[in-house]
mmCIF file of C-alpha atoms in Angstrom:
data_model
loop_
_atom_site.group_PDB
_atom_site.id
_atom_site.type_symbol
_atom_site.label_atom_id
_atom_site.label_comp_id
_atom_site.label_asym_id
_atom_site.label_seq_id
_atom_site.Cartn_x
_atom_site.Cartn_y
_atom_site.Cartn_z
ATOM 1 C CA ASP A 591 -18.516 7.457 -1.934
ATOM 2 C CA THR A 592 -15.989 10.077 -2.926
ATOM 3 C CA GLY A 593 -12.941 7.940 -2.174
ATOM 4 C CA VAL A 594 -9.893 8.837 -0.093
ATOM 5 C CA SER A 595 -8.701 12.382 -0.576
ATOM 6 C CA GLN A 596 -5.215 13.707 0.181
ATOM 7 C CA ASN A 597 -3.926 17.257 0.167
ATOM 8 C CA PRO A 598 -1.714 18.688 -1.085
ATOM 9 C CA ARG A 599 -0.788 16.520 -4.087
ATOM 10 C CA HIS A 600 2.708 17.954 -4.165
ATOM 11 C CA LYS A 601 4.795 19.769 -1.594
ATOM 12 C CA ILE A 602 8.232 21.273 -2.077
ATOM 13 C CA THR A 603 9.937 22.538 1.043
ATOM 14 C CA LYS A 604 13.348 23.528 2.277
ATOM 15 C CA ARG A 605 15.281 21.413 4.723
ATOM 16 C CA GLY A 606 14.413 22.308 8.301
ATOM 17 C CA GLN A 607 10.868 23.456 7.565
ATOM 18 C CA ASN A 608 7.752 21.801 8.998
ATOM 19 C CA VAL A 609 5.121 20.323 6.695
ATOM 20 C CA THR A 610 1.615 18.991 7.307
ATOM 21 C CA PHE A 611 -0.441 16.710 5.088
ATOM 22 C CA ARG A 612 -4.146 15.969 5.308
ATOM 23 C CA CYS A 613 -6.119 12.824 4.535
ATOM 24 C CA ASP A 614 -9.904 12.510 4.313
ATOM 25 C CA PRO A 615 -10.884 8.815 4.365
ATOM 26 C CA ILE A 616 -14.033 7.161 3.058
ATOM 27 C CA SER A 617 -16.643 8.321 5.544
ATOM 28 C CA GLU A 618 -17.786 4.932 6.871
ATOM 29 C CA HIS A 619 -14.230 3.591 7.285
ATOM 30 C CA ASN A 620 -13.023 3.512 10.885
ATOM 31 C CA ARG A 621 -9.407 2.629 10.119
ATOM 32 C CA LEU A 622 -6.910 5.044 8.591
ATOM 33 C CA TYR A 623 -3.325 4.233 7.622
ATOM 34 C CA TRP A 624 -0.297 6.268 6.640
ATOM 35 C CA TYR A 625 2.369 4.704 4.411
ATOM 36 C CA ARG A 626 5.495 6.159 2.790
ATOM 37 C CA GLN A 627 6.885 5.050 -0.566
ATOM 38 C CA THR A 628 10.288 5.831 -2.040
ATOM 39 C CA LEU A 629 11.631 4.947 -5.471
ATOM 40 C CA GLY A 630 12.094 1.229 -5.970
ATOM 41 C CA GLN A 631 10.449 0.324 -2.676
ATOM 42 C CA GLY A 632 6.987 -0.809 -1.703
ATOM 43 C CA PRO A 633 4.786 1.243 0.617
ATOM 44 C CA GLU A 634 6.329 1.319 4.116
ATOM 45 C CA PHE A 635 3.960 1.408 7.093
ATOM 46 C CA LEU A 636 4.135 4.520 9.282
ATOM 47 C CA THR A 637 1.108 4.492 11.580
ATOM 48 C CA TYR A 638 -2.590 3.684 11.783
ATOM 49 C CA PHE A 639 -5.729 4.750 13.629
ATOM 50 C CA GLN A 640 -8.943 3.058 14.562
ATOM 51 C CA ASN A 641 -11.419 5.868 14.985
ATOM 52 C CA GLU A 642 -9.447 8.534 16.912
ATOM 53 C CA ALA A 643 -7.062 6.103 18.634
ATOM 54 C CA GLN A 644 -3.566 5.691 17.236
ATOM 55 C CA LEU A 645 -3.113 1.919 17.541
ATOM 56 C CA GLU A 646 0.329 1.363 16.089
ATOM 57 C CA LYS A 647 3.333 3.394 15.066
ATOM 58 C CA SER A 648 6.333 2.052 13.160
ATOM 59 C CA ARG A 649 9.533 1.743 15.185
ATOM 60 C CA LEU A 650 11.276 3.259 12.189
ATOM 61 C CA LEU A 651 9.278 6.457 12.585
ATOM 62 C CA SER A 652 11.364 9.338 13.867
ATOM 63 C CA ASP A 653 9.993 11.537 16.666
ATOM 64 C CA ARG A 654 9.902 14.333 14.068
ATOM 65 C CA PHE A 655 6.801 12.626 12.668
ATOM 66 C CA SER A 656 3.431 12.965 14.350
ATOM 67 C CA ALA A 657 -0.050 12.032 13.227
ATOM 68 C CA GLU A 658 -3.484 12.858 14.572
ATOM 69 C CA ARG A 659 -7.063 11.908 13.868
ATOM 70 C CA PRO A 660 -8.856 14.131 16.368
ATOM 71 C CA LYS A 661 -12.486 13.285 15.673
ATOM 72 C CA GLY A 662 -12.049 9.936 14.049
ATOM 73 C CA SER A 663 -12.601 11.410 10.607
ATOM 74 C CA PHE A 664 -9.777 13.205 8.743
ATOM 75 C CA SER A 665 -6.141 12.781 9.738
ATOM 76 C CA THR A 666 -3.047 14.951 9.562
ATOM 77 C CA LEU A 667 0.592 13.887 9.306
ATOM 78 C CA GLU A 668 3.171 16.457 10.377
ATOM 79 C CA ILE A 669 6.899 16.272 9.767
ATOM 80 C CA GLN A 670 8.995 18.701 11.775
ATOM 81 C CA ARG A 671 12.461 19.904 10.764
ATOM 82 C CA THR A 672 12.315 18.108 7.431
ATOM 83 C CA GLU A 673 15.399 16.380 6.062
ATOM 84 C CA GLN A 674 16.237 15.412 2.498
ATOM 85 C CA GLY A 675 15.686 11.764 3.425
ATOM 86 C CA ASP A 676 12.035 12.569 4.099
ATOM 87 C CA SER A 677 11.453 13.082 0.369
ATOM 88 C CA ALA A 678 8.909 10.432 -0.609
ATOM 89 C CA MET A 679 5.316 9.768 -1.602
ATOM 90 C CA TYR A 680 3.115 9.776 1.501
ATOM 91 C CA LEU A 681 0.082 7.563 1.009
ATOM 92 C CA CYS A 682 -3.064 7.481 3.095
ATOM 93 C CA ALA A 683 -5.485 4.546 3.039
ATOM 94 C CA SER A 684 -8.689 3.683 4.847
ATOM 95 C CA SER A 685 -10.541 0.465 5.556
ATOM 96 C CA LEU A 686 -13.201 -1.134 7.674
ATOM 97 C CA ALA A 687 -11.977 -2.777 10.868
ATOM 98 C CA GLY A 688 -12.044 -6.483 11.640
ATOM 99 C CA GLY A 689 -13.443 -8.952 9.136
ATOM 100 C CA GLN A 690 -15.597 -6.401 7.364
ATOM 101 C CA GLY A 691 -14.356 -5.852 3.812
ATOM 102 C CA MET A 692 -11.494 -8.255 4.638
ATOM 103 C CA GLY A 693 -9.318 -5.312 5.545
ATOM 104 C CA LYS A 694 -9.081 -4.160 1.938
ATOM 105 C CA LEU A 695 -7.296 -0.804 1.749
ATOM 106 C CA PHE A 696 -8.621 2.116 -0.295
ATOM 107 C CA PHE A 697 -5.791 4.493 -1.101
ATOM 108 C CA GLY A 698 -5.635 8.194 -1.806
ATOM 109 C CA SER A 699 -3.526 9.640 -4.598
ATOM 110 C CA GLY A 700 -0.719 10.476 -2.196
ATOM 111 C CA THR A 701 1.283 13.589 -1.358
ATOM 112 C CA GLN A 702 4.658 13.803 -3.084
ATOM 113 C CA LEU A 703 7.111 15.567 -0.772
ATOM 114 C CA SER A 704 10.376 17.006 -2.047
ATOM 115 C CA VAL A 705 12.810 18.406 0.514
ATOM 116 C CA LEU A 706 15.463 20.654 -1.022
ATOM 117 C CA ILE B 1292 9.294 -8.565 11.467
ATOM 118 C CA LEU B 1293 7.131 -9.719 8.571
ATOM 119 C CA ASN B 1294 9.039 -9.754 5.267
ATOM 120 C CA VAL B 1295 7.290 -9.912 1.893
ATOM 121 C CA GLU B 1296 9.324 -10.635 -1.229
ATOM 122 C CA GLN B 1297 8.199 -10.203 -4.831
ATOM 123 C CA SER B 1298 9.780 -11.362 -8.057
ATOM 124 C CA PRO B 1299 10.633 -10.396 -10.653
ATOM 125 C CA GLN B 1300 11.307 -6.751 -9.882
ATOM 126 C CA SER B 1301 10.296 -5.756 -13.415
ATOM 127 C CA LEU B 1302 8.987 -7.445 -16.503
ATOM 128 C CA HIS B 1303 8.523 -6.479 -20.146
ATOM 129 C CA VAL B 1304 6.115 -8.562 -22.235
ATOM 130 C CA GLN B 1305 4.536 -8.300 -25.655
ATOM 131 C CA GLU B 1306 0.836 -7.632 -26.027
ATOM 132 C CA GLY B 1307 -1.015 -10.951 -25.965
ATOM 133 C CA ASP B 1308 1.584 -12.773 -23.859
ATOM 134 C CA SER B 1309 0.546 -14.357 -20.603
ATOM 135 C CA THR B 1310 2.673 -13.710 -17.551
ATOM 136 C CA ASN B 1311 2.906 -14.412 -13.851
ATOM 137 C CA PHE B 1312 4.550 -12.969 -10.749
ATOM 138 C CA THR B 1313 5.471 -14.434 -7.383
ATOM 139 C CA CYS B 1314 4.940 -13.192 -3.846
ATOM 140 C CA SER B 1315 6.611 -14.902 -0.862
ATOM 141 C CA PHE B 1316 5.625 -14.326 2.742
ATOM 142 C CA PRO B 1317 6.160 -16.043 6.115
ATOM 143 C CA SER B 1318 3.860 -19.049 6.392
ATOM 144 C CA SER B 1319 3.711 -18.888 10.189
ATOM 145 C CA ASN B 1320 0.976 -16.716 11.761
ATOM 146 C CA PHE B 1321 -0.576 -16.015 8.354
ATOM 147 C CA TYR B 1322 -3.811 -14.025 8.297
ATOM 148 C CA ALA B 1323 -4.348 -12.535 4.833
ATOM 149 C CA LEU B 1324 -2.653 -11.818 1.509
ATOM 150 C CA HIS B 1325 -3.565 -8.826 -0.666
ATOM 151 C CA TRP B 1326 -2.734 -7.925 -4.270
ATOM 152 C CA TYR B 1327 -2.915 -4.319 -5.477
ATOM 153 C CA ARG B 1328 -2.383 -2.715 -8.878
ATOM 154 C CA TRP B 1329 -0.755 0.713 -9.001
ATOM 155 C CA GLU B 1330 -0.918 2.530 -12.310
ATOM 156 C CA THR B 1331 1.236 5.590 -12.871
ATOM 157 C CA ALA B 1332 -0.363 8.802 -11.564
ATOM 158 C CA LYS B 1333 -3.193 6.871 -9.930
ATOM 159 C CA SER B 1334 -3.879 5.350 -6.494
ATOM 160 C CA PRO B 1335 -3.103 1.707 -5.668
ATOM 161 C CA GLU B 1336 -6.252 -0.331 -6.235
ATOM 162 C CA ALA B 1337 -7.110 -3.648 -4.603
ATOM 163 C CA LEU B 1338 -7.273 -6.682 -6.889
ATOM 164 C CA PHE B 1339 -7.673 -9.565 -4.472
ATOM 165 C CA VAL B 1340 -7.792 -10.349 -0.755
ATOM 166 C CA MET B 1341 -7.106 -13.994 0.016
ATOM 167 C CA THR B 1342 -7.148 -15.841 3.311
ATOM 168 C CA LEU B 1343 -7.565 -19.576 2.755
ATOM 169 C CA ASN B 1344 -4.908 -22.065 1.674
ATOM 170 C CA GLY B 1345 -5.602 -23.175 -1.895
ATOM 171 C CA ASP B 1346 -7.751 -20.132 -2.568
ATOM 172 C CA GLU B 1347 -8.009 -19.037 -6.196
ATOM 173 C CA LYS B 1348 -9.535 -15.743 -7.280
ATOM 174 C CA LYS B 1349 -10.223 -14.332 -10.714
ATOM 175 C CA LYS B 1350 -11.060 -10.900 -12.086
ATOM 176 C CA GLY B 1351 -11.321 -10.812 -15.856
ATOM 177 C CA ARG B 1352 -7.959 -11.859 -17.297
ATOM 178 C CA ILE B 1353 -6.204 -11.655 -13.914
ATOM 179 C CA SER B 1354 -6.169 -14.496 -11.400
ATOM 180 C CA ALA B 1355 -4.310 -15.337 -8.198
ATOM 181 C CA THR B 1356 -3.564 -18.430 -6.162
ATOM 182 C CA LEU B 1357 -2.529 -18.806 -2.538
ATOM 183 C CA ASN B 1358 -0.413 -21.414 -0.735
ATOM 184 C CA THR B 1359 -0.259 -20.526 2.950
ATOM 185 C CA LYS B 1360 1.610 -23.679 3.984
ATOM 186 C CA GLU B 1361 4.641 -22.857 1.862
ATOM 187 C CA GLY B 1362 4.153 -19.098 1.952
ATOM 188 C CA TYR B 1363 3.629 -18.003 -1.638
ATOM 189 C CA SER B 1364 1.050 -16.521 -3.982
ATOM 190 C CA TYR B 1365 1.072 -16.262 -7.768
ATOM 191 C CA LEU B 1366 -0.612 -13.572 -9.846
ATOM 192 C CA TYR B 1367 -1.381 -14.511 -13.451
ATOM 193 C CA ILE B 1368 -2.320 -12.227 -16.321
ATOM 194 C CA LYS B 1369 -3.672 -13.932 -19.427
ATOM 195 C CA GLY B 1370 -3.275 -12.202 -22.798
ATOM 196 C CA SER B 1371 -1.554 -9.055 -21.480
ATOM 197 C CA GLN B 1372 -2.795 -5.719 -22.810
ATOM 198 C CA PRO B 1373 -1.023 -2.327 -22.708
ATOM 199 C CA GLU B 1374 -3.536 -1.167 -20.082
ATOM 200 C CA ASP B 1375 -2.200 -3.891 -17.755
ATOM 201 C CA SER B 1376 1.059 -1.923 -17.484
ATOM 202 C CA ALA B 1377 1.397 -1.056 -13.806
ATOM 203 C CA THR B 1378 3.214 -1.991 -10.615
ATOM 204 C CA TYR B 1379 1.663 -5.012 -8.909
ATOM 205 C CA LEU B 1380 2.025 -4.981 -5.135
ATOM 206 C CA CYS B 1381 1.629 -7.907 -2.793
ATOM 207 C CA ALA B 1382 1.024 -7.411 0.935
ATOM 208 C CA SER B 1383 0.553 -9.711 3.892
ATOM 209 C CA ARG B 1384 -0.580 -9.383 7.484
ATOM 210 C CA ASN B 1385 -0.448 -11.800 10.402
ATOM 211 C CA SER B 1386 -3.577 -10.683 12.235
ATOM 212 C CA GLY B 1387 -6.656 -8.569 11.703
ATOM 213 C CA ASN B 1388 -5.189 -5.830 13.880
ATOM 214 C CA THR B 1389 -1.719 -5.553 12.369
ATOM 215 C CA PRO B 1390 -0.958 -3.394 9.353
ATOM 216 C CA LEU B 1391 -0.321 -4.790 5.901
ATOM 217 C CA VAL B 1392 3.351 -5.244 5.030
ATOM 218 C CA PHE B 1393 4.053 -4.652 1.352
ATOM 219 C CA GLY B 1394 6.622 -6.121 -0.986
ATOM 220 C CA LYS B 1395 8.603 -3.911 -3.373
ATOM 221 C CA GLY B 1396 6.274 -4.721 -6.242
ATOM 222 C CA THR B 1397 6.660 -6.053 -9.773
ATOM 223 C CA ARG B 1398 6.673 -3.403 -12.505
ATOM 224 C CA LEU B 1399 4.976 -4.737 -15.629
ATOM 225 C CA SER B 1400 5.319 -3.088 -19.031
ATOM 226 C CA VAL B 1401 3.199 -4.462 -21.866
ATOM 227 C CA ILE B 1402 4.491 -3.488 -25.292
ATOM 228 C CA ALA B 1403 1.961 -3.122 -28.100
#
C-alpha cells in the first residue's frame, strides 16, 4: 500500500493558462474524490468517481474544471483558463465504496496551485 | 445543503492541558461523522468514523463522542503534547453515496 499520490506538489502558472493535476489512488479503492482547500476554509468538495463513472460534481464547479478517471485507476483534474481565484490546495482522496471501510478517506499530499 | 460547523476556530494550550472541540451538523438524514487530523506539510489522516448515536471512540489520548439526535460531536485530547498541534477537521455525510462535507477545522497549537 503506497498511499495516495498526487503530482505535481506545487504548480505556479500565469492567469489564462491551462493546468492539469494527477492523482493515483490506493489500488484497491474504487472511489476517488477531488477537494479544494483555501486558507481558513475546510476542504470543499469538487467531484467524485466510482470506478470510471463520475457520480457527482459540485454545483459550484465552473465549466472550466473537468475531471476524468478513464480506466478507473488514476484521475486527472484540468483547469482551463486559470484565474487568480483558482489558487488553492487541490486534494485527492480515495476510499472503498459502500459500507466497506466506513467510507474513510485516504488523502494525498495535495497540489498547491498558485495563479499569478 | 449540508452545513458542518466547528468551534473554536483556533486554540492555544499548554503542554499537559486537556482540551476539546465541537462539531455541529444537521441531525436529519444523518449517515456518518468523520474526524481527521491535518498536520502541516502532511496529508489529512482519519482519526475516527462514527455512525451510531451515543458512539464513543478512543485512540490513545484522543477520544470522540457522537450525538446524532442533537447533531453534535466532541473531540477530546487528554494531556496535550506538542505533536498534537494540527488542524482537526470534522466532516459529515447524509448517505453512503454522497460526499463528505467538511467543517472549517479547529487549529490546535500546543505550547511546550
